Coordinates of C-alpha atoms in Angstrom, one line a residue:
X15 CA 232.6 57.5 218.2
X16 CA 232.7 53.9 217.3
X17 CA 236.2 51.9 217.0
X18 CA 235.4 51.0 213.3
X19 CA 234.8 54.9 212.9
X20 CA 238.1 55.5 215.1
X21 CA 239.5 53.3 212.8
X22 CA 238.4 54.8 209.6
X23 CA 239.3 58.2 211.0
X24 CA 243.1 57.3 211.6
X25 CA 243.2 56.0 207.9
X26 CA 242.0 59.3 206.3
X27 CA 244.9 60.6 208.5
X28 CA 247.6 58.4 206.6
X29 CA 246.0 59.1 203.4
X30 CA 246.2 63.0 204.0
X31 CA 250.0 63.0 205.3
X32 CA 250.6 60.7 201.3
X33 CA 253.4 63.2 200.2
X34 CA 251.7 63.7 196.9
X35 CA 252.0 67.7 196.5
X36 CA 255.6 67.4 197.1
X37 CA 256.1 64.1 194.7
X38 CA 254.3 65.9 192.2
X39 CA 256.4 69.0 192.3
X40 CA 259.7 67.1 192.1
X41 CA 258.2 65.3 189.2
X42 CA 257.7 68.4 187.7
X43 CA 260.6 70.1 188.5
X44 CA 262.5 67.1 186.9
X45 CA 260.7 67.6 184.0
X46 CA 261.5 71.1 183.2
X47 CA 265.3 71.0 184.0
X48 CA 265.6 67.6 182.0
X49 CA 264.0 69.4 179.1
X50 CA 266.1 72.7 180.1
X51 CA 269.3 70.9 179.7
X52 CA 268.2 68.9 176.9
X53 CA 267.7 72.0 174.7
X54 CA 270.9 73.7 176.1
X55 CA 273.1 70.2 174.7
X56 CA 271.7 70.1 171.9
X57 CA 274.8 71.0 170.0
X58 CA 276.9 69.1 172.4
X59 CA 278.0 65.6 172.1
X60 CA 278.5 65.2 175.8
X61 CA 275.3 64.5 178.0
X62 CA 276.6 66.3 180.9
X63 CA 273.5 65.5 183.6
X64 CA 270.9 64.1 181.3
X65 CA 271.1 60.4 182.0
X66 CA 271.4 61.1 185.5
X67 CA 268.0 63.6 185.2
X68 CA 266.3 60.7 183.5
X69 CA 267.0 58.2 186.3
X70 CA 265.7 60.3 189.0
X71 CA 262.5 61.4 186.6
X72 CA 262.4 57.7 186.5
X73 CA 262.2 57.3 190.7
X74 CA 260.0 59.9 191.4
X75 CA 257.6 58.7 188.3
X76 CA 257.6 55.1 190.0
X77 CA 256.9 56.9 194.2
X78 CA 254.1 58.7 192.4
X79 CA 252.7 55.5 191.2
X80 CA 253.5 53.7 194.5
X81 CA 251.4 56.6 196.3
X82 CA 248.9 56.4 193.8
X83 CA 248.7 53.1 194.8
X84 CA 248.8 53.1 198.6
X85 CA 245.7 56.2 198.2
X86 CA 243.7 53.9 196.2
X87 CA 244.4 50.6 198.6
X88 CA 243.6 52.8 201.6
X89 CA 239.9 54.0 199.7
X90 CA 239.4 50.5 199.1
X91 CA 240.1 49.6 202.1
X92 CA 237.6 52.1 203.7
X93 CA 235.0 50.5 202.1
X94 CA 236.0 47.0 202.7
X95 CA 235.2 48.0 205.9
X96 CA 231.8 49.8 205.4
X97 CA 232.6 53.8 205.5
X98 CA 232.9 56.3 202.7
X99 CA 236.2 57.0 201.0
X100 CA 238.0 60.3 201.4
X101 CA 237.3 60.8 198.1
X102 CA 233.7 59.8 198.5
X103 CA 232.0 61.6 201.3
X104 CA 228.1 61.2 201.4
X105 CA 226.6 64.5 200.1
X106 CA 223.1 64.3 201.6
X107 CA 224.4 63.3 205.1
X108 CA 221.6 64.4 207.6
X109 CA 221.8 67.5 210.3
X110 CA 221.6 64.7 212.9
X111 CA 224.8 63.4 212.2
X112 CA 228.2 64.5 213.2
X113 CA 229.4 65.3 209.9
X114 CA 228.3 69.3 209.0
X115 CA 225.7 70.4 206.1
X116 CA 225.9 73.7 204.7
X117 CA 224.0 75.0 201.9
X118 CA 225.5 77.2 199.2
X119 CA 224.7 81.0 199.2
X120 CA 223.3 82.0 195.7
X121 CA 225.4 83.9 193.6
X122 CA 227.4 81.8 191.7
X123 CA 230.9 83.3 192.6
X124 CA 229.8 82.7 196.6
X125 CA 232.8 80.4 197.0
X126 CA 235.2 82.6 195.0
X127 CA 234.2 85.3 196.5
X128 CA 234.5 84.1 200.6
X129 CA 237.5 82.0 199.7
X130 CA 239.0 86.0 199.2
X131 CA 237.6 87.2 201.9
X132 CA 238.8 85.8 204.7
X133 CA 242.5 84.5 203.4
X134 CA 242.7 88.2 202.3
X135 CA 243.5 87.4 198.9
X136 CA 241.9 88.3 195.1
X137 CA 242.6 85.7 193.1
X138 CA 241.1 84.1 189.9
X139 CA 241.4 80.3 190.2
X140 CA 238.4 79.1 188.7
X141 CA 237.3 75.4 190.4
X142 CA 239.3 72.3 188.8
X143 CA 239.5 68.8 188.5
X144 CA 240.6 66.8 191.6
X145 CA 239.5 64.2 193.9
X146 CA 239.0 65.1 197.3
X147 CA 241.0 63.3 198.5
X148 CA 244.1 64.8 196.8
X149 CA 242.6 67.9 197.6
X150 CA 242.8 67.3 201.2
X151 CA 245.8 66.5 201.4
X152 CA 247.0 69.0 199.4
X153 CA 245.4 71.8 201.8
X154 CA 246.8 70.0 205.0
X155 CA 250.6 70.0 203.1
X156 CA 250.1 74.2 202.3
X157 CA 248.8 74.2 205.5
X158 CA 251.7 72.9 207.8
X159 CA 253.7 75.4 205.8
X160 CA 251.9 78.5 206.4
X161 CA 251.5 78.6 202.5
X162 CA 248.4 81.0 202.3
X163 CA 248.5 82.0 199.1
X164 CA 248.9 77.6 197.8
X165 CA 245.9 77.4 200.7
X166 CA 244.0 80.0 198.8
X167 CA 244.4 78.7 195.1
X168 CA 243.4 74.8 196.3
X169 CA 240.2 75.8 198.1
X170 CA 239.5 77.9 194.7
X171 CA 240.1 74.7 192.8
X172 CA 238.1 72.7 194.5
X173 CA 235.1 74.7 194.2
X174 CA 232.0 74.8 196.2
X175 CA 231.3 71.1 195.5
X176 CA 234.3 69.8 196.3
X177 CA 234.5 72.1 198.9
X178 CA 231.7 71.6 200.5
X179 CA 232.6 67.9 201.3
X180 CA 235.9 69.5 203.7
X181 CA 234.4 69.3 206.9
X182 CA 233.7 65.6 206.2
X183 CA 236.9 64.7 206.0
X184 CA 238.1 67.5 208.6
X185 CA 236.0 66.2 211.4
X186 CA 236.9 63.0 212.4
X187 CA 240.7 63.7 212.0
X188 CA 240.3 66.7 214.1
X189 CA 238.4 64.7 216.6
X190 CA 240.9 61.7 217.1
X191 CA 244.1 64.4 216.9
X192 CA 242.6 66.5 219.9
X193 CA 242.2 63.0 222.1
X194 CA 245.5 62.3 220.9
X195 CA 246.7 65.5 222.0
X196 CA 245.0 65.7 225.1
X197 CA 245.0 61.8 226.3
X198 CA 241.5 61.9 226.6
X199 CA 238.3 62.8 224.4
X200 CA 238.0 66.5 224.7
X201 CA 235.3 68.6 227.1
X202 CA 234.8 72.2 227.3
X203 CA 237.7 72.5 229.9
X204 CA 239.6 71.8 226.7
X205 CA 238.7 74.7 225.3
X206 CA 241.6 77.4 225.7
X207 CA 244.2 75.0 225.3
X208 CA 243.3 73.6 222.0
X209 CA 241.9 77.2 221.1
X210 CA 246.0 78.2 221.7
X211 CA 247.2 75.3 219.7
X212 CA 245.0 76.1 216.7
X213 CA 244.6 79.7 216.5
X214 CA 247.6 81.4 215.4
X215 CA 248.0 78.8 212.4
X216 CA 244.7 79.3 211.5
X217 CA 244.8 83.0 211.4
X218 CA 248.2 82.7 209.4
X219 CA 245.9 81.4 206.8
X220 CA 242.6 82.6 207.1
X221 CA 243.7 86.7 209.0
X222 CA 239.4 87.4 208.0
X223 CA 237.8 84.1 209.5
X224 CA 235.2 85.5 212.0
X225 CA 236.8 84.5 215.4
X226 CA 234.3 82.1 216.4
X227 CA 234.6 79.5 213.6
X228 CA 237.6 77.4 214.7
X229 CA 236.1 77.1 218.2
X230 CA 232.5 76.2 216.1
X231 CA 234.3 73.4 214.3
X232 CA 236.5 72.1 217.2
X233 CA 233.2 72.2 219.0
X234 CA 231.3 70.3 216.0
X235 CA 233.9 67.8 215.7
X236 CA 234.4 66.6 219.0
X237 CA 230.3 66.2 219.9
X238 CA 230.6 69.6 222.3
X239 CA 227.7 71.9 222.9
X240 CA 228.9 75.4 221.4
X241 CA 227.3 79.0 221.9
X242 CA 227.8 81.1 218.7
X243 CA 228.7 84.4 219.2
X244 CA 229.1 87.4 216.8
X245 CA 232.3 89.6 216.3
X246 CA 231.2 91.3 219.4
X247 CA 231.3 88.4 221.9
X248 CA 227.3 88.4 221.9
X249 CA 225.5 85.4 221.6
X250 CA 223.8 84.7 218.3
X251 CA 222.0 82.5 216.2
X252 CA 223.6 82.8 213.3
X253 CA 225.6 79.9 211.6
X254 CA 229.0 80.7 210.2
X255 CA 229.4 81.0 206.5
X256 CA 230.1 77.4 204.4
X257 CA 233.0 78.7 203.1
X258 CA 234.7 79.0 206.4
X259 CA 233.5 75.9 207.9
X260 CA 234.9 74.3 205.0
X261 CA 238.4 76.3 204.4
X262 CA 238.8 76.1 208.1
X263 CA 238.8 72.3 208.7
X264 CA 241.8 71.3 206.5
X265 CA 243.9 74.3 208.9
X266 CA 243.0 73.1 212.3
X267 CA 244.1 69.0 210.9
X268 CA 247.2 70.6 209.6
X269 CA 247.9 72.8 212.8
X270 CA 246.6 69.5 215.4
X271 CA 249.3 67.1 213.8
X272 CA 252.1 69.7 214.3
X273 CA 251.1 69.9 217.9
X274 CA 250.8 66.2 218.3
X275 CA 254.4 65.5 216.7
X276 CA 255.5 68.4 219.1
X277 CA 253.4 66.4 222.3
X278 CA 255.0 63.2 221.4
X279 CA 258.6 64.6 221.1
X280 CA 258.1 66.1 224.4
X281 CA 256.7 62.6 226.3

């Protein structure tokens, strides 16, 4: 990996740990107790907490728009510097690159429909707009808490073609966390200890992801040879679904930067 790719890799970082879910939530939860309060005094001629509410609507309203901000100056400064954007990975990447290509199953529910599967769920979402980059971080935020079912309803939203573009953004975080990590670039010696760091989260997320797939993708992302192997520990030829090479990339970044902030506190 180069240093301008390094480089690029530890920006998608920042713009993943943005706090945007959480600013948005405020923002929203603001908004319905200012208007909660508002109906309730309506018959008052005391304000009670409103002008107070409409300050602090007022300070999270401007951090949204300085986040806003410091997203978009981070894109642009991704391609000031020649690589894609978070919010702009390169669909028709090639199979000899690092970056993974999957191609969708047919039915048109196949995302839906695997999204359920492995998080155990059966829900509805239908796919929404959002840029990817919002997306991402969002499913890195519900990741660190071990929110399954707010894991679930993103990777719904964001639809196979959003979806599909995960493992772009997955793989060069996961690749610079696990050298963090370990102090060096990762080899198959690695293997069990970053497999231990990686899989419980994972499976708090994802209890129906084939046990292979995290290893496959901490394999794929950190240029390692990895043998497949099936449910019953046998070798196989068979690559793992999209779906979970895509919902599983967003789980092992969120579960790799609590291990790291866990390393450092330790040095």
């Amino acid at each position: 990996m180069s240093d301008i790719e390094t480089l690029g890799a530890r920006v998608r970082g920042i713009a993943a740990e943005l706090p945007v879910p959480d600013t948005q939530k405020a923002e929203q939860r603001l908004a319905e107790a200012h208007a909660g309060l508002s109906s309730a005094l309506r018959e008052s001629v005391e304000p009670a907490g409103i002008p107070q509410l409409a300050r602090a609507r007022e300070h999270v309203s401007k951090a949204m728009a300085v986040l806003s901000t410091a997203s978009d100056n981070l894109d642009e400064y991704l391609i000031s510097i020649g690589l894609n954007t978070a919010g702009n990975i390169n669909e028709s990447t090639s199979p000899d690159e690092t970056v993974p290509v999957e191609v969708a199953p047919g039915s048109a529910d196949w995302w839906r429909e695997r999204v359920n599967t492995i998080s155990e769920g059966d829900a509805k979402t239908e796919p929404g707009e959002v840029t990817v980059t919002r997306l991402f971080s969002e499913l890195v935020e519900r990741a660190r808490r071990g929110d399954r079912d707010g894991y679930r309803d993103r990777l719904l939203v964001a639809g196979a073609g959003n979806g599909s573009k995960l493992p772009g953004l997955s793989w060069p975080l996961i690749r610079n966390l696990t050298a963090d990590i370990l102090g060096h670039a990762p080899t198959p010696k690695d293997d069990d200890r970053l497999r231990g760091l990686v899989r419980d989260p994972v499976r708090r997320l994802l209890p129906k992801l084939p046990e292979d797939v995290t290893l496959s993708q901490l394999h794929g992302a950190c240029s390692l040879p990895h043998v497949a192997k099936d449910s019953e520990g046998r070798e196989t030829d068979e690559k793992p679904h999209p779906a979970d090479t895509a919902a599983t990339g967003p789980a092992i970044v969120a579960a790799l930067l609590s291990a790291r902030e866990k390393v450092k506190g330790d040095r």
